[in-house]
mmCIF file of N, CA, C and O and ligand atoms in Angstrom:
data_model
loop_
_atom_site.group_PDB
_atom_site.id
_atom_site.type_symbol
_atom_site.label_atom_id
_atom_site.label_comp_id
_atom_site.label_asym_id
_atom_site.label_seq_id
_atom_site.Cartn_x
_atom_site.Cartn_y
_atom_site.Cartn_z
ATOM 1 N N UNK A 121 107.900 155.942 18.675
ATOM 2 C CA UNK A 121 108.579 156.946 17.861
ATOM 3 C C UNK A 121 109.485 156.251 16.834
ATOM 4 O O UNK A 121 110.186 155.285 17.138
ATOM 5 N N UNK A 122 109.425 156.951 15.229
ATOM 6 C CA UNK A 122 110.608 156.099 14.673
ATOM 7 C C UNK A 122 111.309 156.917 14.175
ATOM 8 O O UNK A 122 111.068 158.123 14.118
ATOM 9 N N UNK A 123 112.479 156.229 13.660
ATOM 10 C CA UNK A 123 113.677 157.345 13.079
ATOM 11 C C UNK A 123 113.637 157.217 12.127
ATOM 12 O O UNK A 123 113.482 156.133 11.566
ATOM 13 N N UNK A 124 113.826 158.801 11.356
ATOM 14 C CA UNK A 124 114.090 158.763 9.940
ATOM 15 C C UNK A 124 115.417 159.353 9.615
ATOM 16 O O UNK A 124 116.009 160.321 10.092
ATOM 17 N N UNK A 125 115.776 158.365 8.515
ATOM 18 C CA UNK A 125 117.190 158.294 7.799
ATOM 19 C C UNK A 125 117.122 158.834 6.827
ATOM 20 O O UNK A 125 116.373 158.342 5.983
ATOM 21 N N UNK A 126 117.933 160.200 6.464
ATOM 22 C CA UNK A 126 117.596 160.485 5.156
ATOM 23 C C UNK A 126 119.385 160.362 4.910
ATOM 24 O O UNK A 126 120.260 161.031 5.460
ATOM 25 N N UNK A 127 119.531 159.268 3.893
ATOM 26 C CA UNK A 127 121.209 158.732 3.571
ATOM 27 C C UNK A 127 122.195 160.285 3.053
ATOM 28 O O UNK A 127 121.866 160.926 2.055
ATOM 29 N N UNK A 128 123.264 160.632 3.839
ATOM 30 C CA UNK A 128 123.742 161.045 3.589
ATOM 31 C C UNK A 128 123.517 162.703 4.294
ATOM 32 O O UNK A 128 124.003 163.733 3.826
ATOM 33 N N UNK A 129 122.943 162.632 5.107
ATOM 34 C CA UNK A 129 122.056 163.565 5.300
ATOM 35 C C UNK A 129 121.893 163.956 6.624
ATOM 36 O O UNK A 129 122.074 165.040 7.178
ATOM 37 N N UNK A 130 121.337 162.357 7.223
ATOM 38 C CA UNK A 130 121.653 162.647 8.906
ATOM 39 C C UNK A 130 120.202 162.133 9.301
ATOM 40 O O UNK A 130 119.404 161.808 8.422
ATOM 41 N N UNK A 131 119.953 162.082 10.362
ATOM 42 C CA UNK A 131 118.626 161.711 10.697
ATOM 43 C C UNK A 131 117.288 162.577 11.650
ATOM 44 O O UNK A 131 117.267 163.808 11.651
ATOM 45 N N UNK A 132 116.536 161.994 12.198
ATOM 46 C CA UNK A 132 115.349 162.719 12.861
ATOM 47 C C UNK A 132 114.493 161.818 13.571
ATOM 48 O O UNK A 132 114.652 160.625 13.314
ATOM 49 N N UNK A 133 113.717 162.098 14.314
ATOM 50 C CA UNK A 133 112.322 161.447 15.282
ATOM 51 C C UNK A 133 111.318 161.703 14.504
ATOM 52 O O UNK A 133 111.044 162.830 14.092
ATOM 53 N N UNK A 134 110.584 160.484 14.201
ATOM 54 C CA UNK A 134 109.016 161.068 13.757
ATOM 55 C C UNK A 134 108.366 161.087 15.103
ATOM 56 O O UNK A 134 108.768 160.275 15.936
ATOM 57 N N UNK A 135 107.353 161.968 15.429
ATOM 58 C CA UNK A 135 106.807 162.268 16.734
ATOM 59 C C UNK A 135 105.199 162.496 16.428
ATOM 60 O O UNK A 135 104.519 163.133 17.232
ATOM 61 N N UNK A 136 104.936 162.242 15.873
ATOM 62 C CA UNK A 136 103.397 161.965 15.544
ATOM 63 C C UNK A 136 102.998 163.608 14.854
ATOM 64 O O UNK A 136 102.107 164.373 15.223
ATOM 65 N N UNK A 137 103.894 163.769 13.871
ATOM 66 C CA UNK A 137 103.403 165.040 13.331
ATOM 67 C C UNK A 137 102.639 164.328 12.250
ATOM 68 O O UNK A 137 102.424 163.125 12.100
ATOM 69 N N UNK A 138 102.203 165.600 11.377
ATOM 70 C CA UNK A 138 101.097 164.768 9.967
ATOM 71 C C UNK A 138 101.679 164.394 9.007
ATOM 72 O O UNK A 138 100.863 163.712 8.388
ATOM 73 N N UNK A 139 103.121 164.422 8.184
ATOM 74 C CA UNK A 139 103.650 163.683 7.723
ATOM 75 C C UNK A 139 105.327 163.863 7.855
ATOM 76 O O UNK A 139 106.124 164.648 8.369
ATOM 77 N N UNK A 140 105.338 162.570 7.021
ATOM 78 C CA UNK A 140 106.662 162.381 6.816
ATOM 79 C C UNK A 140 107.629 163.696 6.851
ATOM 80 O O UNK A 140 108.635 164.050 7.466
ATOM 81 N N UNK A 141 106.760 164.225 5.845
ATOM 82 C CA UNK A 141 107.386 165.789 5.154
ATOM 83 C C UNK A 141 107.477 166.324 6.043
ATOM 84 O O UNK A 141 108.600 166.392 6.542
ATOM 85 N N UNK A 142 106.623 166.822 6.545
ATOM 86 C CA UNK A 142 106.833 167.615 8.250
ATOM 87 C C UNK A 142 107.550 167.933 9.297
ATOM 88 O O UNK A 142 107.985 168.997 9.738
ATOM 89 N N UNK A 143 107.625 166.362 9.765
ATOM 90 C CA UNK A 143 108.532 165.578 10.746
ATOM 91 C C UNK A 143 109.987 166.205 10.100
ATOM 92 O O UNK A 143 110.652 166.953 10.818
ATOM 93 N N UNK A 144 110.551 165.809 8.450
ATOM 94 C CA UNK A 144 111.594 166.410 8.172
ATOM 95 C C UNK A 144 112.171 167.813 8.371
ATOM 96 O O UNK A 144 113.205 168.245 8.881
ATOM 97 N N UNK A 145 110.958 168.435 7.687
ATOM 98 C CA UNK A 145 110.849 170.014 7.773
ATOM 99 C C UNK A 145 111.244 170.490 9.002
ATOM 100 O O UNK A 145 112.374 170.966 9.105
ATOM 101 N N UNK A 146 110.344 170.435 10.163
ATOM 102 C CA UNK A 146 110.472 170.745 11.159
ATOM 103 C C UNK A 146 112.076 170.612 12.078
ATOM 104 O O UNK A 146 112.472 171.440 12.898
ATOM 105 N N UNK A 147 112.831 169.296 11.647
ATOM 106 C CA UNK A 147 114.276 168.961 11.724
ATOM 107 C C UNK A 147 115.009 169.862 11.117
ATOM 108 O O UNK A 147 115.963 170.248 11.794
ATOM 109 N N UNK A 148 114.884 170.394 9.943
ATOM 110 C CA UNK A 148 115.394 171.667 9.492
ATOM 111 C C UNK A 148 116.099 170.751 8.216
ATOM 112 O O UNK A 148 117.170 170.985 7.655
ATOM 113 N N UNK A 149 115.435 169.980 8.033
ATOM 114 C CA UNK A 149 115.773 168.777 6.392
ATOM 115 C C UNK A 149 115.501 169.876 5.662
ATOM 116 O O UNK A 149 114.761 170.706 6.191
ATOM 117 N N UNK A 150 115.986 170.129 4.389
ATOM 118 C CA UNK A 150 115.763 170.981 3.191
ATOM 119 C C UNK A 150 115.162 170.156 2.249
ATOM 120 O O UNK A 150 115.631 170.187 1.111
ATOM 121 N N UNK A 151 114.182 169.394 2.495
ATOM 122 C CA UNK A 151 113.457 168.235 1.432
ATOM 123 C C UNK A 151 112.456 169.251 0.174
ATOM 124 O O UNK A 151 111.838 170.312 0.255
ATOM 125 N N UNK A 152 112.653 168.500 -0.669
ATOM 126 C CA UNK A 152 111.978 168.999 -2.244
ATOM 127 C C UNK A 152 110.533 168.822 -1.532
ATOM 128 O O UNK A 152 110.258 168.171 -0.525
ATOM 129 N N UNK A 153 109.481 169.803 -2.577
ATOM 130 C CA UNK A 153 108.104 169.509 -2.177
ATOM 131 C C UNK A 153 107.490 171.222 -3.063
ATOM 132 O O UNK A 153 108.188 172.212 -3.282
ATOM 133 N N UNK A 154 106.057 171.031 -3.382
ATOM 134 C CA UNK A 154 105.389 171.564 -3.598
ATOM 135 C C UNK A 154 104.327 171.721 -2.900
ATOM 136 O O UNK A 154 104.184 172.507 -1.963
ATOM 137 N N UNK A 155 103.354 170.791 -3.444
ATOM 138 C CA UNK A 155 101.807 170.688 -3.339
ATOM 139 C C UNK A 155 101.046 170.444 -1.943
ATOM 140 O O UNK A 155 99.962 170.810 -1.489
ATOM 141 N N UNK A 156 102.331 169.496 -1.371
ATOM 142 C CA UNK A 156 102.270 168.737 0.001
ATOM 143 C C UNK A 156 100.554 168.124 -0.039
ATOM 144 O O UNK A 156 99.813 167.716 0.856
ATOM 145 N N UNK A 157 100.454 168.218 -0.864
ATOM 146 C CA UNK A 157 99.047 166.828 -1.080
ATOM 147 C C UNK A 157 99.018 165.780 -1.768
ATOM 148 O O UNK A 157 97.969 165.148 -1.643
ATOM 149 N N UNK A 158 100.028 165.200 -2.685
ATOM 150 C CA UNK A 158 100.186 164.239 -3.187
ATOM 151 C C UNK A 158 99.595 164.435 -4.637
ATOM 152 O O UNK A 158 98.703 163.688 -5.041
ATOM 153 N N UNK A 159 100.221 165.675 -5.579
ATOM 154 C CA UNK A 159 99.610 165.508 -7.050
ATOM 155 C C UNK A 159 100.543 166.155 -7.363
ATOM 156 O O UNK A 159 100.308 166.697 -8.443
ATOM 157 N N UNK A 160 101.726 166.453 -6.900
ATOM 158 C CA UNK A 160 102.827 166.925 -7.915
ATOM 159 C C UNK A 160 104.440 165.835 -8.170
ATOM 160 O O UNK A 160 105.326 165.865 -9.025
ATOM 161 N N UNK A 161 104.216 165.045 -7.061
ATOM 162 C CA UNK A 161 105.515 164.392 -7.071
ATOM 163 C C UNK A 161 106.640 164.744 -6.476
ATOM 164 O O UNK A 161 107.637 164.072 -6.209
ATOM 165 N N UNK A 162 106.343 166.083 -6.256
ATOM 166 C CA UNK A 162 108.025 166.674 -6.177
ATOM 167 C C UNK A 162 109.106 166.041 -5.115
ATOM 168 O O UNK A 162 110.302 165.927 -5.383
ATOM 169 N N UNK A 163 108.421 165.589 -3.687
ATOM 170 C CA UNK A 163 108.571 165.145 -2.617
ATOM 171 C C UNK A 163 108.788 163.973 -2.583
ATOM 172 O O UNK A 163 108.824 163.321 -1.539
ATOM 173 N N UNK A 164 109.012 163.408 -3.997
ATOM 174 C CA UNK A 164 109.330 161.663 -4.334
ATOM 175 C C UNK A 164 110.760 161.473 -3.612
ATOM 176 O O UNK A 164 111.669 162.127 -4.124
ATOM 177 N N UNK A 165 111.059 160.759 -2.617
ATOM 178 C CA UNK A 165 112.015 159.800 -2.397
ATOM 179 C C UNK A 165 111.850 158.440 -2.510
ATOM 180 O O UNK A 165 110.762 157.864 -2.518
ATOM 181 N N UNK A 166 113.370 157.722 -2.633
ATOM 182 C CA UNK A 166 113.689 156.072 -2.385
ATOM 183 C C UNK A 166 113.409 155.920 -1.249
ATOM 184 O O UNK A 166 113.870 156.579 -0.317
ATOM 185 N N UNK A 167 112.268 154.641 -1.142
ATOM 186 C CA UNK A 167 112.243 154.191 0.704
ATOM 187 C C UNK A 167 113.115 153.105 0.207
ATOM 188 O O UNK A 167 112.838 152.241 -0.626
ATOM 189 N N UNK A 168 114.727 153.380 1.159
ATOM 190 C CA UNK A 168 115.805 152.396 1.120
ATOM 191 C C UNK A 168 115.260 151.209 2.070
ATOM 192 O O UNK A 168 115.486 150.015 1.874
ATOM 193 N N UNK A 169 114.595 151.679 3.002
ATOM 194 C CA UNK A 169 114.153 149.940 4.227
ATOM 195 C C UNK A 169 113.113 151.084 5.157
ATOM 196 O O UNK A 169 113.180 152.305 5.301
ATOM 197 N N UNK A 170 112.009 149.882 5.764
ATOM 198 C CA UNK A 170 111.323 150.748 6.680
ATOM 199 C C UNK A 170 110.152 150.295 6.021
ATOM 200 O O UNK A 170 110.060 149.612 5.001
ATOM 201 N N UNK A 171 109.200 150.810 6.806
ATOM 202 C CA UNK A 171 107.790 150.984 6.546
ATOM 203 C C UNK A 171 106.986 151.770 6.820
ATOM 204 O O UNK A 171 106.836 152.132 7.987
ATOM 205 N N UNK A 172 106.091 152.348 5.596
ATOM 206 C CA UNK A 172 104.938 153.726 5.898
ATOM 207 C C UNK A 172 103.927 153.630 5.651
ATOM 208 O O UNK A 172 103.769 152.913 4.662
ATOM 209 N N UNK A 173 102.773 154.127 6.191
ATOM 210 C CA UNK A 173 101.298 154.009 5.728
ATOM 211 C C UNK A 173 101.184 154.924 5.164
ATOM 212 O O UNK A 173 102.033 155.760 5.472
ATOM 213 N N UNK A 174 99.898 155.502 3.758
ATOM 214 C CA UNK A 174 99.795 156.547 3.668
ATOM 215 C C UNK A 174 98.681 157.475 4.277
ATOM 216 O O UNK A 174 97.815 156.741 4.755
ATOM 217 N N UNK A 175 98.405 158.628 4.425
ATOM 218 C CA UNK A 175 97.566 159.340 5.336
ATOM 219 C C UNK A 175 96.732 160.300 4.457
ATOM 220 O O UNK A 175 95.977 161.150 4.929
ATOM 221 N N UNK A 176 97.025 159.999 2.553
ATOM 222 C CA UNK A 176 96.313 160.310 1.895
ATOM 223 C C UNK A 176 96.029 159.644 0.630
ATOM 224 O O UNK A 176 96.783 158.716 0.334
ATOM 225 N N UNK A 177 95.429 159.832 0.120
ATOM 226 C CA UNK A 177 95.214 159.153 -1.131
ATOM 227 C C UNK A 177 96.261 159.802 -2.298
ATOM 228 O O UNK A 177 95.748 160.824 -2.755
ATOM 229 N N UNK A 178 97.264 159.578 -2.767
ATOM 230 C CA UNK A 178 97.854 160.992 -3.573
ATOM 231 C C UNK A 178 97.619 160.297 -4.800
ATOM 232 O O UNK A 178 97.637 159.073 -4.938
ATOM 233 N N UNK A 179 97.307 161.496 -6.037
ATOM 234 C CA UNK A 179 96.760 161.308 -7.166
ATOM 235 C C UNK A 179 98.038 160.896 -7.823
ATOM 236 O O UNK A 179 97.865 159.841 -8.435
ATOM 237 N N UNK A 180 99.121 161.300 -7.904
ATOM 238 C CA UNK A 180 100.483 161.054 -8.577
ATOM 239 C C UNK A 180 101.141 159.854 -7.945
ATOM 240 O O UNK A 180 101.420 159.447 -6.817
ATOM 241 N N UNK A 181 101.291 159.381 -9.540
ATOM 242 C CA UNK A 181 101.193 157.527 -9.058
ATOM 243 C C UNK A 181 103.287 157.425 -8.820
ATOM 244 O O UNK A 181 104.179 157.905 -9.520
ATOM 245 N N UNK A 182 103.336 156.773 -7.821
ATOM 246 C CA UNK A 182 104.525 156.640 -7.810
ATOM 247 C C UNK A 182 105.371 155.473 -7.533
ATOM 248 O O UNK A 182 104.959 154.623 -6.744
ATOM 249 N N UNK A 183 106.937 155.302 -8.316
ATOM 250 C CA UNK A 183 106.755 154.236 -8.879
ATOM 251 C C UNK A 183 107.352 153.332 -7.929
ATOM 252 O O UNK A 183 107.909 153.837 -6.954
ATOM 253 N N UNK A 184 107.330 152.180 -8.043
ATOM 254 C CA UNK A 184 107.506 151.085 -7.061
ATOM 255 C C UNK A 184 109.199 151.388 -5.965
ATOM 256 O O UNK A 184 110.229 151.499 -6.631
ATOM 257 N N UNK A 185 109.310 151.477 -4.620
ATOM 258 C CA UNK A 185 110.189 151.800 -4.230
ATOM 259 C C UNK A 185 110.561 152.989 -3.575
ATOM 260 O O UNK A 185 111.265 153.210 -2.589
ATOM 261 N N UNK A 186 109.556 154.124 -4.801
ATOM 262 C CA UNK A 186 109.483 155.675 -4.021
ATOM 263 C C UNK A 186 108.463 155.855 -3.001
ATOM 264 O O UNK A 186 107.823 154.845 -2.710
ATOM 265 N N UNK A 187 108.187 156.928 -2.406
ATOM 266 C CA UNK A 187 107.192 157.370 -1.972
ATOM 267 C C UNK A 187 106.963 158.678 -2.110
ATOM 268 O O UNK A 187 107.620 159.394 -2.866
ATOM 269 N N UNK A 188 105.957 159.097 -1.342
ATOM 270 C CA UNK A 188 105.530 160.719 -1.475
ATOM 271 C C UNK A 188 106.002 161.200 0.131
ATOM 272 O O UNK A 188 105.420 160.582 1.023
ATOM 273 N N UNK A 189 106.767 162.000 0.467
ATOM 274 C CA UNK A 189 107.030 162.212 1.693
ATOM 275 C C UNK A 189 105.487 162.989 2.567
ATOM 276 O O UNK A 189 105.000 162.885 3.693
ATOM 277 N N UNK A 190 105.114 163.820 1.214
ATOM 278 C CA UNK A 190 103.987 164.644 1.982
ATOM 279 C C UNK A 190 102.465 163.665 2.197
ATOM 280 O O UNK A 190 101.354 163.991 2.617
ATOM 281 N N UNK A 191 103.020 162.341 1.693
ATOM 282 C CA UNK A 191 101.846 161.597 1.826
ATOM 283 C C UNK A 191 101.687 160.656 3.088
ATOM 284 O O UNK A 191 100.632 160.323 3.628
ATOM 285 N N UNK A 192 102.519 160.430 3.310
ATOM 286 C CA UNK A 192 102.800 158.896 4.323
ATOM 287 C C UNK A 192 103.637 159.621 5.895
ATOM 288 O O UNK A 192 104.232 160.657 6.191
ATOM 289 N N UNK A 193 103.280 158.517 6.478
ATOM 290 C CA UNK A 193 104.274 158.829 7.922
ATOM 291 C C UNK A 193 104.984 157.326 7.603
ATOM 292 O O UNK A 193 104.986 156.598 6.611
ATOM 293 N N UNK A 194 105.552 157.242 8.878
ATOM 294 C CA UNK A 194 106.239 156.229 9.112
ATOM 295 C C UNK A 194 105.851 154.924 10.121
ATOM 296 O O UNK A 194 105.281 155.130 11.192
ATOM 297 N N UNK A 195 106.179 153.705 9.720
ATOM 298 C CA UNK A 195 105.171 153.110 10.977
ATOM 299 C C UNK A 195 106.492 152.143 11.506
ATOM 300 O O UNK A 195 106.225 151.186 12.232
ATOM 301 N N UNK A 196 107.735 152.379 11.176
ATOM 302 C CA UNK A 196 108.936 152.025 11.671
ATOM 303 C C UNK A 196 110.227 152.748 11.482
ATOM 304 O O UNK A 196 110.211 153.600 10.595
ATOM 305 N N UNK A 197 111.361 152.578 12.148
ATOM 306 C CA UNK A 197 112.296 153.121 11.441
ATOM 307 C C UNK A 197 112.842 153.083 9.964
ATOM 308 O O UNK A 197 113.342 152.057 9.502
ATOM 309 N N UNK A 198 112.733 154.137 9.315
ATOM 310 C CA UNK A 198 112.769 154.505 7.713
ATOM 311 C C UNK A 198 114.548 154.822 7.297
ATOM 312 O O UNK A 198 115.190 155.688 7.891
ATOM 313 N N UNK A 199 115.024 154.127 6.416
ATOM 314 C CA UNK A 199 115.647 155.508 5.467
ATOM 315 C C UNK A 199 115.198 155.537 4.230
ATOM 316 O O UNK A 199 114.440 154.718 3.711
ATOM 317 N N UNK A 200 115.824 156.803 3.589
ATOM 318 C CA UNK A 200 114.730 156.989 2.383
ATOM 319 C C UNK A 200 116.321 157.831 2.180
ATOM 320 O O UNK A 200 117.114 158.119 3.076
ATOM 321 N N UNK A 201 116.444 158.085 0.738
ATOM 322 C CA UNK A 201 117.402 158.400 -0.036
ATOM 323 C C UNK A 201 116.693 159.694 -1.219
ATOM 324 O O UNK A 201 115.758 159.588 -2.013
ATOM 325 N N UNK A 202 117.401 160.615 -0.975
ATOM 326 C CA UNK A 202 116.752 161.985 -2.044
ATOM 327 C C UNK A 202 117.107 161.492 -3.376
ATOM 328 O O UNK A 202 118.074 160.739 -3.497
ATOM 329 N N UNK A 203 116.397 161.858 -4.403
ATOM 330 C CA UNK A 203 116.328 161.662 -5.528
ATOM 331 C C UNK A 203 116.280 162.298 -6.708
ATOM 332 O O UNK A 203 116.201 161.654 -7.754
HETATM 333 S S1 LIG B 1634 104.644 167.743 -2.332
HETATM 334 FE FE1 LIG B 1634 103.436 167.350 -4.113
HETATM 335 S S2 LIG B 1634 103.189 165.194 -4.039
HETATM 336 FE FE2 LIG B 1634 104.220 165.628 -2.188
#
């Protein structure tokens, strides 16, 4: 299981839901998001430290540092910073 840090914010368990986004959601995080497939961006955070795989291909290229929350899980303890 890993923890996610969202700075300023407070944290959560990822528990093997389908993403990142999820895992937040479900915590009762108020995280930005649209498409939750990876072609709008909206769900862009800073990964401050940590590491994620992604679990989709997302068409919206994003830029070095961010990620797509609705794209990736986590494959260690994360924080990630709203943006
Ligand atoms: S919610 Fe649209 S890219 Fe993640």
């Amino acid at each position: 299981m890993a923890k996610i840090t969202v700075l300023g914010q407070g944290e959560c368990e990822f528990d093997g839901q389908f993403s990142m986004l999820e895992a937040l959601d479900e915590s009762g995080f108020d995280m930005p998001y649209s498409c939750r497939g990876g072609n709008c961006g909206a769900c862009t955070v800073r990964l401050v430290s940590g590491d994620v795989e992604e679990i989709q291909s997302p068409a919206y290229d994003s830029r070095p540092g961010e990620i797509l929350t609705c794209s990736v899980i986590p494959t260690s303890d994360v924080v990630i910073e709203l943006i």
